């Protein structure tokens, strides 16, 4: 099965932001496009809006005037569903209500030809359930575009339980011919991106709810240490708190209230208060005209230690050692392997976040995971009230000597970046084990769909086979609700790799 011939008309039903975006993608790929909306006048208004966007593309030299004129000539509002009868593909982008989508496709099934491919752009509903209302559910697939559709390259091609393989292959090739990057996935709650991305929001909110750090500090750590494009609080303000919470709630319900996907009570209260983010002028942050953006907590200047003693292998943080030497701080190495830590002159220890807490030990400061310790501009430290002030000061001074801003947060096990990445890696391994998608497609989806700096499996390989499992196991011991229990897939992955490498 190949992509659609350019002579084949494409229909888009639903003319909101997403519907207009999908129509523009199909239009610029060379197809004739029919726009339909159940509300009279909306299809015509949408066609005008698309035309205006084409004009702006010409102004920016991204489209020639001739190509714009040709595209406009191929775009036509449809007054009735019957006007879509000769279309070879119909993409639905109407309200996220199962009954509405089922009714629409039942009507379309009586209008379009038997060889017409039907596609839903749903982001949170079951493709299988939508197709269950059809006489021939095999020709229905999910084509989940990301907003804004003309700009974002990712398209999740979702196979419902009854979708024909040929239909999914056809949809995949169409998306690729339209200049998109398609990934194939099974019909599971949240598909790939909205399933695996949940911890990015959930763990940030959990750290906030535990009063370990404020939103501005958590966002700064995720950006400046974790390498994420935006922090969880500013991103959900951009998406809309109501929209983000709705997706989280939908995934949680669809997984039979699996504790791993439990929504945030703090976000629920934000939504109930009407603070939905930028669109309402207030979310986690105030977007009023005179509002000042809160600054992340940044530690005052501290004296760097004269030396550090390295005990054991620092694992994912091993790249710190050359940075410490370059800063003129002596690095002493213990000939005996006592663990994985740096010992400071005070006698206190500096340890990479491992799921344990400072309060469990005599004098330990934890530091968070960084995507790249050399490029990171901020490092988070975690300490408890019993941590010796000198130890914390030496830890702060050490990272400041490396040119980093330092944020000290509360005694949060797994800290911020480490626990977030570990949970993302775990959900990714679990998804592959359950046949949701391939490792390659999951990495592609997370990089392109939500701009992650690395795909989960790229992270997993970089951090080591047992890293995420061991951190989550420690977290699970401290919060045995099941939220942090590592999946069987992650356990098997670590053991399989260990056996290959000949370790015990």
Coordinates of C-alpha atoms in Angstrom, one line a residue:
X1 CA 0.0 0.0 0.0
X2 CA 1.4 3.4 -1.0
X3 CA 0.5 7.0 -0.3
X4 CA -2.6 8.6 -1.8
X5 CA -2.4 9.8 -5.4
X6 CA -2.4 13.6 -5.5
X7 CA -5.6 13.4 -7.6
X8 CA -7.4 11.9 -4.6
X9 CA -9.4 14.4 -2.6
X10 CA -8.9 14.6 1.2
X11 CA -11.6 15.7 3.6
X12 CA -11.1 17.1 7.1
X13 CA -14.2 17.1 9.4
X14 CA -13.9 19.6 12.3
X15 CA -12.4 23.0 11.6
X16 CA -10.9 24.1 14.9
X17 CA -7.2 24.8 15.2
X18 CA -6.2 21.2 14.7
X19 CA -8.6 20.6 11.8
X20 CA -7.3 23.7 10.0
X21 CA -3.7 22.6 10.6
X22 CA -4.3 19.1 9.2
X23 CA -6.1 20.6 6.2
X24 CA -3.1 22.9 5.5
X25 CA -0.7 20.0 5.7
X26 CA -2.7 18.0 3.1
X27 CA -3.2 21.1 1.0
X28 CA 0.5 21.9 0.7
X29 CA 1.2 18.2 0.0
X30 CA -0.8 18.8 -3.2
X31 CA -4.2 17.4 -2.5
X32 CA -7.6 18.9 -3.0
X33 CA -9.1 19.4 0.4
X34 CA -12.7 19.6 1.5
X35 CA -13.5 21.2 4.8
X36 CA -16.7 20.3 6.7
X37 CA -18.0 21.5 10.0
X38 CA -21.4 20.8 11.6
X39 CA -21.8 24.4 12.6
X40 CA -22.9 26.5 9.5
X41 CA -20.4 29.0 8.4
X42 CA -17.4 27.5 10.2
X43 CA -16.0 25.7 7.2
X44 CA -16.0 28.8 5.1
X45 CA -14.3 30.8 8.0
X46 CA -11.7 28.1 8.3
X47 CA -10.9 28.2 4.6
X48 CA -10.4 31.9 4.9
X49 CA -8.1 31.5 7.9
X50 CA -6.1 28.9 6.1
X51 CA -5.8 31.2 3.1
X52 CA -4.5 34.0 5.4
X53 CA -1.8 31.6 6.8
X54 CA -0.8 30.8 3.2
X55 CA -0.4 34.5 2.6
X56 CA 1.9 34.8 5.6
X57 CA 4.0 31.9 4.3
X58 CA 4.4 33.8 1.1
X59 CA 5.4 37.0 3.0
X60 CA 8.1 34.9 4.8
X61 CA 9.4 33.5 1.5
X62 CA 8.4 29.9 2.6
X63 CA 5.9 29.6 -0.2
X64 CA 5.7 31.0 -3.7
X65 CA 2.7 33.1 -4.8
X66 CA 1.9 30.6 -7.5
X67 CA 1.9 27.7 -5.1
X68 CA -0.3 29.7 -2.7
X69 CA -2.8 30.4 -5.5
X70 CA -2.8 26.8 -6.6
X71 CA -3.4 25.6 -3.0
X72 CA -6.2 28.1 -2.5
X73 CA -7.9 26.8 -5.6
X74 CA -7.8 23.2 -4.2
X75 CA -9.4 24.2 -0.9
X76 CA -13.2 24.0 -0.8
X77 CA -15.7 24.3 2.1
X78 CA -18.3 21.6 2.1
X79 CA -21.9 22.4 3.1
X80 CA -23.0 18.8 3.6
X81 CA -21.3 15.5 4.6
X82 CA -22.5 14.1 1.3
X83 CA -20.1 16.5 -0.4
X84 CA -17.3 14.2 0.8
X85 CA -18.5 11.2 -1.1
X86 CA -15.6 11.0 -3.5
X87 CA -12.8 11.6 -1.0
X88 CA -10.2 8.9 -0.5
X89 CA -9.3 9.9 3.0
X90 CA -11.4 11.6 5.7
X91 CA -9.6 12.8 8.8
X92 CA -11.8 13.7 11.8
X93 CA -10.9 16.4 14.2
X94 CA -14.1 17.1 16.1
X95 CA -14.8 17.3 19.9
X96 CA -13.1 14.6 22.1
X97 CA -16.4 12.8 22.8
X98 CA -16.8 9.2 22.0
X99 CA -20.4 9.3 21.0
X100 CA -19.9 12.3 18.7
X101 CA -17.0 10.6 16.9
X102 CA -18.9 7.3 16.6
X103 CA -22.0 9.0 15.1
X104 CA -19.9 10.9 12.6
X105 CA -18.1 7.8 11.3
X106 CA -21.4 5.9 11.1
X107 CA -22.7 8.7 8.9
X108 CA -19.5 8.8 6.8
X109 CA -19.6 5.0 6.3
X110 CA -22.9 5.4 4.4
X111 CA -21.5 8.2 2.2
X112 CA -17.9 7.5 1.2
X113 CA -16.7 4.7 -1.0
X114 CA -15.7 1.3 0.5
X115 CA -12.0 2.0 -0.3
X116 CA -12.0 5.4 1.6
X117 CA -9.6 5.4 4.5
X118 CA -11.2 6.8 7.7
X119 CA -8.9 8.4 10.3
X120 CA -9.4 10.0 13.8
X121 CA -7.1 12.6 15.2
X122 CA -8.2 11.7 18.8
X123 CA -5.5 12.2 21.4
X124 CA -7.2 10.6 24.4
X125 CA -10.0 8.3 23.2
X126 CA -9.8 4.6 22.1
X127 CA -9.5 4.2 18.4
X128 CA -10.9 0.7 18.9
X129 CA -14.0 2.1 20.7
X130 CA -14.5 4.7 17.9
X131 CA -14.2 2.0 15.3
X132 CA -16.5 -0.4 17.2
X133 CA -19.5 1.5 16.0
X134 CA -18.7 0.8 12.3
X135 CA -19.8 -2.0 10.0
X136 CA -16.2 -2.2 8.8
X137 CA -13.9 -1.0 11.6
X138 CA -10.9 -2.3 9.7
X139 CA -10.6 0.8 7.7
X140 CA -10.5 3.2 10.7
X141 CA -7.1 4.2 12.1
X142 CA -5.7 6.9 14.3
X143 CA -3.7 9.8 12.7
X144 CA -2.7 11.8 15.8
X145 CA -1.1 15.0 14.7
X146 CA 0.5 17.4 17.2
X147 CA -0.3 21.0 17.5
X148 CA 0.5 23.1 15.5
X149 CA 0.1 20.4 12.8
X150 CA 1.9 22.4 10.0
X151 CA 5.0 22.8 12.1
X152 CA 5.4 19.7 14.3
X153 CA 6.7 16.7 12.3
X154 CA 5.4 13.8 14.5
X155 CA 2.3 11.8 13.6
X156 CA 1.3 8.8 15.7
X157 CA -0.3 6.2 13.4
X158 CA -2.6 4.2 15.7
X159 CA -3.9 0.7 15.0
X160 CA -7.1 -0.1 16.8
X161 CA -7.9 -3.7 17.8
X162 CA -9.9 -4.2 14.6
X163 CA -7.8 -1.9 12.2
X164 CA -6.6 -3.7 9.1
X165 CA -2.8 -3.9 8.7
X166 CA -3.2 -2.5 5.2
X167 CA -5.1 0.5 6.6
X168 CA -2.4 1.3 9.1
X169 CA 0.3 0.9 6.5
X170 CA -1.6 3.2 4.1
X171 CA -2.0 5.9 6.8
X172 CA 1.7 5.6 7.6
X173 CA 2.7 6.1 4.0
X174 CA 0.3 9.1 3.6
X175 CA 1.8 10.8 6.7
X176 CA 5.3 10.3 5.3
X177 CA 4.3 11.6 1.9
X178 CA 3.0 14.7 3.6
X179 CA 6.5 15.4 5.0
X180 CA 5.7 14.1 8.4
X181 CA 7.6 11.6 10.6
X182 CA 5.2 8.8 11.4
X183 CA 5.5 6.3 14.2
X184 CA 3.4 3.2 14.5
X185 CA 1.7 2.3 17.8
X186 CA -1.0 0.1 19.2
X187 CA -4.2 1.5 20.6
X188 CA -3.2 2.0 24.2
X189 CA -4.3 4.9 26.5
X190 CA -2.2 7.9 25.6
X191 CA -0.7 6.1 22.6
X192 CA 3.1 6.8 22.8
X193 CA 3.7 10.4 23.8
X194 CA 0.8 11.1 26.2
X195 CA 1.5 7.8 27.9
X196 CA 5.2 8.1 28.4
X197 CA 5.3 11.8 29.1
X198 CA 3.1 11.6 32.2
X199 CA 6.0 11.5 34.7
X200 CA 7.5 14.7 33.3
X201 CA 4.5 16.5 34.8
X202 CA 3.6 14.2 37.6
X203 CA 7.1 14.1 39.3
X204 CA 7.5 17.9 39.1
X205 CA 4.0 18.3 40.7
X206 CA 4.9 15.7 43.4
X207 CA 8.1 17.5 44.4
X208 CA 6.1 20.7 44.7
X209 CA 3.4 19.0 46.7
X210 CA 6.0 17.7 49.1
X211 CA 7.2 21.3 49.6
X212 CA 10.7 20.3 48.5
X213 CA 10.9 23.1 45.9
X214 CA 8.8 25.9 44.2
X215 CA 7.7 25.8 40.6
X216 CA 10.3 28.3 39.4
X217 CA 13.1 26.3 40.9
X218 CA 11.8 23.0 39.6
X219 CA 11.4 24.4 36.1
X220 CA 14.9 25.8 36.1
X221 CA 16.4 22.5 37.2
X222 CA 14.5 20.6 34.5
X223 CA 15.7 23.1 31.9
X224 CA 19.2 23.9 33.0
X225 CA 20.2 20.5 34.4
X226 CA 17.9 18.0 32.7
X227 CA 18.1 19.6 29.2
X228 CA 14.4 19.8 28.7
X229 CA 13.1 22.7 26.5
X230 CA 10.7 23.9 29.2
X231 CA 9.9 23.0 32.7
X232 CA 6.7 21.2 33.7
X233 CA 5.0 24.2 35.2
X234 CA 5.6 26.6 32.4
X235 CA 4.8 24.0 29.8
X236 CA 1.4 23.1 31.4
X237 CA 0.7 26.8 31.6
X238 CA 1.3 27.0 27.9
X239 CA -0.7 23.8 27.1
X240 CA -3.5 24.9 29.4
X241 CA -3.9 23.3 32.9
X242 CA -7.4 22.2 32.0
X243 CA -6.2 20.4 28.9
X244 CA -3.2 18.8 30.5
X245 CA -5.1 17.7 33.5
X246 CA -7.9 16.3 31.3
X247 CA -5.3 14.1 29.4
X248 CA -3.8 12.9 32.6
X249 CA -7.2 12.0 34.0
X250 CA -8.2 10.3 30.8
X251 CA -5.0 8.1 30.8
X252 CA -5.4 7.3 34.5
X253 CA -9.0 6.2 34.0
X254 CA -8.3 4.2 30.9
X255 CA -5.6 2.3 32.8
X256 CA -8.2 1.5 35.5
X257 CA -6.8 4.1 37.8
X258 CA -3.3 2.7 37.7
X259 CA -1.4 4.6 40.5
X260 CA 1.5 5.3 38.1
X261 CA -0.7 7.8 36.3
X262 CA -2.5 9.3 39.3
X263 CA -3.4 13.0 38.6
X264 CA -2.1 15.8 40.8
X265 CA -4.3 17.2 43.5
X266 CA -2.4 20.5 43.2
X267 CA -3.2 20.8 39.5
X268 CA -6.8 19.8 40.2
X269 CA -7.1 22.8 42.6
X270 CA -5.5 25.1 40.0
X271 CA -8.1 24.0 37.4
X272 CA -11.0 24.3 39.8
X273 CA -9.8 27.9 40.6
X274 CA -10.0 28.8 36.9
X275 CA -6.3 29.4 36.6
X276 CA -5.7 27.5 33.4
X277 CA -2.4 29.1 32.4
X278 CA -1.5 31.7 29.8
X279 CA -4.9 31.7 28.2
X280 CA -6.6 32.9 31.4
X281 CA -3.7 35.1 32.6
X282 CA -2.8 33.0 35.5
X283 CA -1.7 29.4 36.1
X284 CA 1.3 28.2 38.1
X285 CA 2.6 31.7 37.1
X286 CA 1.0 35.1 36.9
X287 CA 0.9 36.5 33.4
X288 CA -0.6 39.8 34.3
X289 CA 0.8 42.9 32.6
X290 CA 2.7 44.0 35.7
X291 CA 3.5 40.5 37.1
X292 CA 7.1 39.6 37.8
X293 CA 8.2 36.1 36.9
X294 CA 9.5 34.4 40.1
X295 CA 13.2 33.6 40.1
X296 CA 14.5 30.1 41.0
X297 CA 16.2 29.6 44.3
X298 CA 19.9 30.0 43.8
X299 CA 22.4 29.5 46.6
X300 CA 24.7 32.3 47.8
X301 CA 28.4 32.1 46.9
X302 CA 30.3 29.5 48.9
X303 CA 33.9 28.5 49.3
X304 CA 35.0 25.6 47.1
X305 CA 36.7 22.7 48.9
X306 CA 40.4 22.2 48.4
X307 CA 39.9 18.6 47.4
X308 CA 37.5 15.8 47.0
X309 CA 38.0 12.1 47.6
X310 CA 36.5 9.8 45.0
X311 CA 35.2 6.5 46.3
X312 CA 34.0 4.0 43.7
X313 CA 32.6 4.6 40.2
X314 CA 30.4 7.7 39.9
X315 CA 28.5 6.1 37.1
X316 CA 26.4 8.6 35.1
X317 CA 28.2 11.4 37.0
X318 CA 31.7 10.3 36.1
X319 CA 32.2 13.2 33.7
X320 CA 32.3 15.5 36.8
X321 CA 35.8 14.4 37.6
X322 CA 37.6 16.1 34.7
X323 CA 35.5 19.2 35.4
X324 CA 36.6 19.2 39.0
X325 CA 40.3 18.9 38.0
X326 CA 39.9 21.6 35.4
X327 CA 38.6 23.9 38.2
X328 CA 41.8 23.4 40.1
X329 CA 40.3 21.2 42.8
X330 CA 42.4 18.2 43.8
X331 CA 40.8 14.9 43.1
X332 CA 42.1 12.1 45.4
X333 CA 41.1 8.5 44.6
X334 CA 40.5 5.8 47.2
X335 CA 42.2 2.6 46.1
X336 CA 39.4 0.6 47.8
X337 CA 35.9 0.6 46.3
X338 CA 33.6 1.7 49.1
X339 CA 30.7 2.8 47.0
X340 CA 29.8 5.6 44.6
X341 CA 30.4 9.0 46.1
X342 CA 32.6 12.0 46.6
X343 CA 33.9 12.6 50.1
X344 CA 34.3 16.3 51.1
X345 CA 37.0 17.7 53.5
X346 CA 34.3 17.9 56.2
X347 CA 33.9 14.2 56.0
X348 CA 30.4 14.5 54.5
X349 CA 29.5 12.7 51.4
X350 CA 28.2 14.0 48.0
X351 CA 26.1 11.3 46.2
X352 CA 24.3 11.2 42.9
X353 CA 20.5 10.9 43.5
X354 CA 19.7 7.2 44.0
X355 CA 16.2 7.2 45.4
X356 CA 17.3 7.4 49.0
X357 CA 17.1 10.4 51.3
X358 CA 19.6 12.5 53.2
X359 CA 17.8 12.0 56.5
X360 CA 18.8 8.3 56.5
X361 CA 22.5 9.0 56.7
X362 CA 24.8 10.9 59.0
X363 CA 26.0 13.6 56.7
X364 CA 25.0 13.2 53.0
X365 CA 24.2 15.7 50.3
X366 CA 22.6 14.4 47.1
X367 CA 23.1 16.0 43.7
X368 CA 20.7 15.6 40.8
X369 CA 21.2 14.0 37.4
X370 CA 22.2 16.2 34.5
X371 CA 21.9 15.5 30.8
X372 CA 25.4 16.8 30.4
X373 CA 27.4 17.9 33.4
X374 CA 29.7 20.0 31.3
X375 CA 27.0 21.9 29.6
X376 CA 24.6 22.1 32.5
X377 CA 24.3 25.6 33.9
X378 CA 22.5 24.6 37.1
X379 CA 22.8 21.7 39.6
X380 CA 20.3 20.8 42.3
X381 CA 21.4 19.6 45.7
X382 CA 19.2 18.0 48.3
X383 CA 19.9 18.0 52.1
X384 CA 18.0 17.5 55.3
X385 CA 17.8 19.6 58.4
X386 CA 20.5 17.4 60.1
X387 CA 23.0 17.8 57.3
X388 CA 26.1 19.6 58.6
X389 CA 26.2 23.2 57.3
X390 CA 29.9 22.9 56.4
X391 CA 29.1 19.8 54.2
X392 CA 26.3 21.6 52.4
X393 CA 28.5 24.7 51.9
X394 CA 31.4 22.6 50.5
X395 CA 29.0 20.9 48.1
X396 CA 27.6 24.3 47.0
X397 CA 31.1 25.7 46.5
X398 CA 32.2 22.7 44.6
X399 CA 29.6 23.1 41.9
X400 CA 29.9 26.8 41.8
X401 CA 33.6 26.4 41.1
X402 CA 32.5 24.4 38.1
X403 CA 30.6 27.4 36.8
X404 CA 27.1 26.2 37.9
X405 CA 24.2 27.9 39.6
X406 CA 23.2 25.8 42.6
X407 CA 19.6 25.2 43.8
X408 CA 19.2 23.6 47.2
X409 CA 15.9 21.7 47.5
X410 CA 14.3 19.7 50.3
X411 CA 15.1 16.1 51.1
X412 CA 13.2 14.6 48.1
X413 CA 14.2 11.0 47.2
X414 CA 15.3 10.8 43.6
X415 CA 15.3 14.6 43.5
X416 CA 13.9 16.1 40.3
X417 CA 15.6 15.1 37.0
X418 CA 16.7 11.7 38.2
X419 CA 13.3 10.5 39.3
X420 CA 11.6 12.0 36.2
X421 CA 14.0 10.3 33.8
X422 CA 13.9 7.0 35.6
X423 CA 10.1 6.9 35.4
X424 CA 10.1 7.9 31.7
X425 CA 12.6 5.1 31.0
X426 CA 10.5 2.6 32.9
X427 CA 7.3 3.5 31.1
X428 CA 9.1 3.2 27.8
X429 CA 10.4 -0.3 28.5
X430 CA 7.0 -1.3 29.7
X431 CA 5.4 0.0 26.5
X432 CA 7.8 -2.0 24.3
X433 CA 7.2 -5.2 26.3
X434 CA 3.4 -4.8 25.9
X435 CA 3.7 -4.3 22.1
X436 CA 2.8 -0.6 22.1
X437 CA 5.6 0.5 19.8
X438 CA 9.3 -0.2 19.0
X439 CA 12.2 1.3 20.9
X440 CA 13.1 3.4 17.8
X441 CA 9.6 4.7 17.3
X442 CA 9.3 5.6 21.0
X443 CA 12.6 7.5 21.0
X444 CA 11.5 9.3 17.8
X445 CA 8.1 10.2 19.3
X446 CA 9.4 11.6 22.5
X447 CA 12.1 13.7 20.8
X448 CA 9.8 15.1 18.1
X449 CA 6.4 15.1 20.0
X450 CA 7.5 16.8 23.2
X451 CA 11.1 17.9 22.4
X452 CA 12.9 15.7 24.9
X453 CA 16.7 16.1 24.6
X454 CA 17.0 12.3 24.4
X455 CA 14.6 9.4 23.7
X456 CA 14.0 7.1 26.7
X457 CA 16.1 4.3 25.3
X458 CA 18.9 6.7 24.4
X459 CA 18.8 7.8 28.1
X460 CA 18.7 4.2 29.2
X461 CA 21.8 3.2 27.3
X462 CA 23.6 6.2 28.5
X463 CA 22.7 5.7 32.2
X464 CA 23.3 2.0 32.3
X465 CA 21.1 -1.0 32.3
X466 CA 20.3 -1.1 36.1
X467 CA 20.3 2.7 36.9
X468 CA 16.6 3.4 36.5
X469 CA 15.5 0.1 38.0
X470 CA 17.7 0.6 41.1
X471 CA 16.6 4.2 41.7
X472 CA 12.9 3.3 41.3
X473 CA 13.3 0.3 43.6
X474 CA 14.7 2.6 46.3
X475 CA 11.8 5.1 45.8
X476 CA 9.3 2.2 46.0
X477 CA 10.7 1.2 49.4
X478 CA 10.1 4.7 50.7
X479 CA 6.7 5.2 49.0
X480 CA 5.2 1.7 48.6
X481 CA 2.0 2.8 46.9
X482 CA 3.1 1.2 43.6
X483 CA 3.7 4.5 41.9
X484 CA 7.5 3.9 41.7
X485 CA 7.5 0.1 41.5
X486 CA 9.8 -0.7 38.6
X487 CA 8.1 -2.7 35.8
X488 CA 8.9 -6.3 35.1
X489 CA 10.2 -5.2 31.7
X490 CA 12.8 -2.9 33.3
X491 CA 13.9 -5.6 35.6
X492 CA 14.3 -8.1 32.7
X493 CA 16.2 -5.5 30.7
X494 CA 18.7 -5.0 33.4
X495 CA 19.2 -8.7 34.0
X496 CA 19.5 -9.5 30.3
X497 CA 22.2 -6.9 29.8
X498 CA 24.0 -8.0 33.0
X499 CA 24.1 -11.6 31.7
X500 CA 25.3 -10.5 28.3
X501 CA 28.1 -8.6 30.0
X502 CA 29.0 -11.5 32.2
X503 CA 28.1 -9.8 35.5
X504 CA 26.4 -11.3 38.5

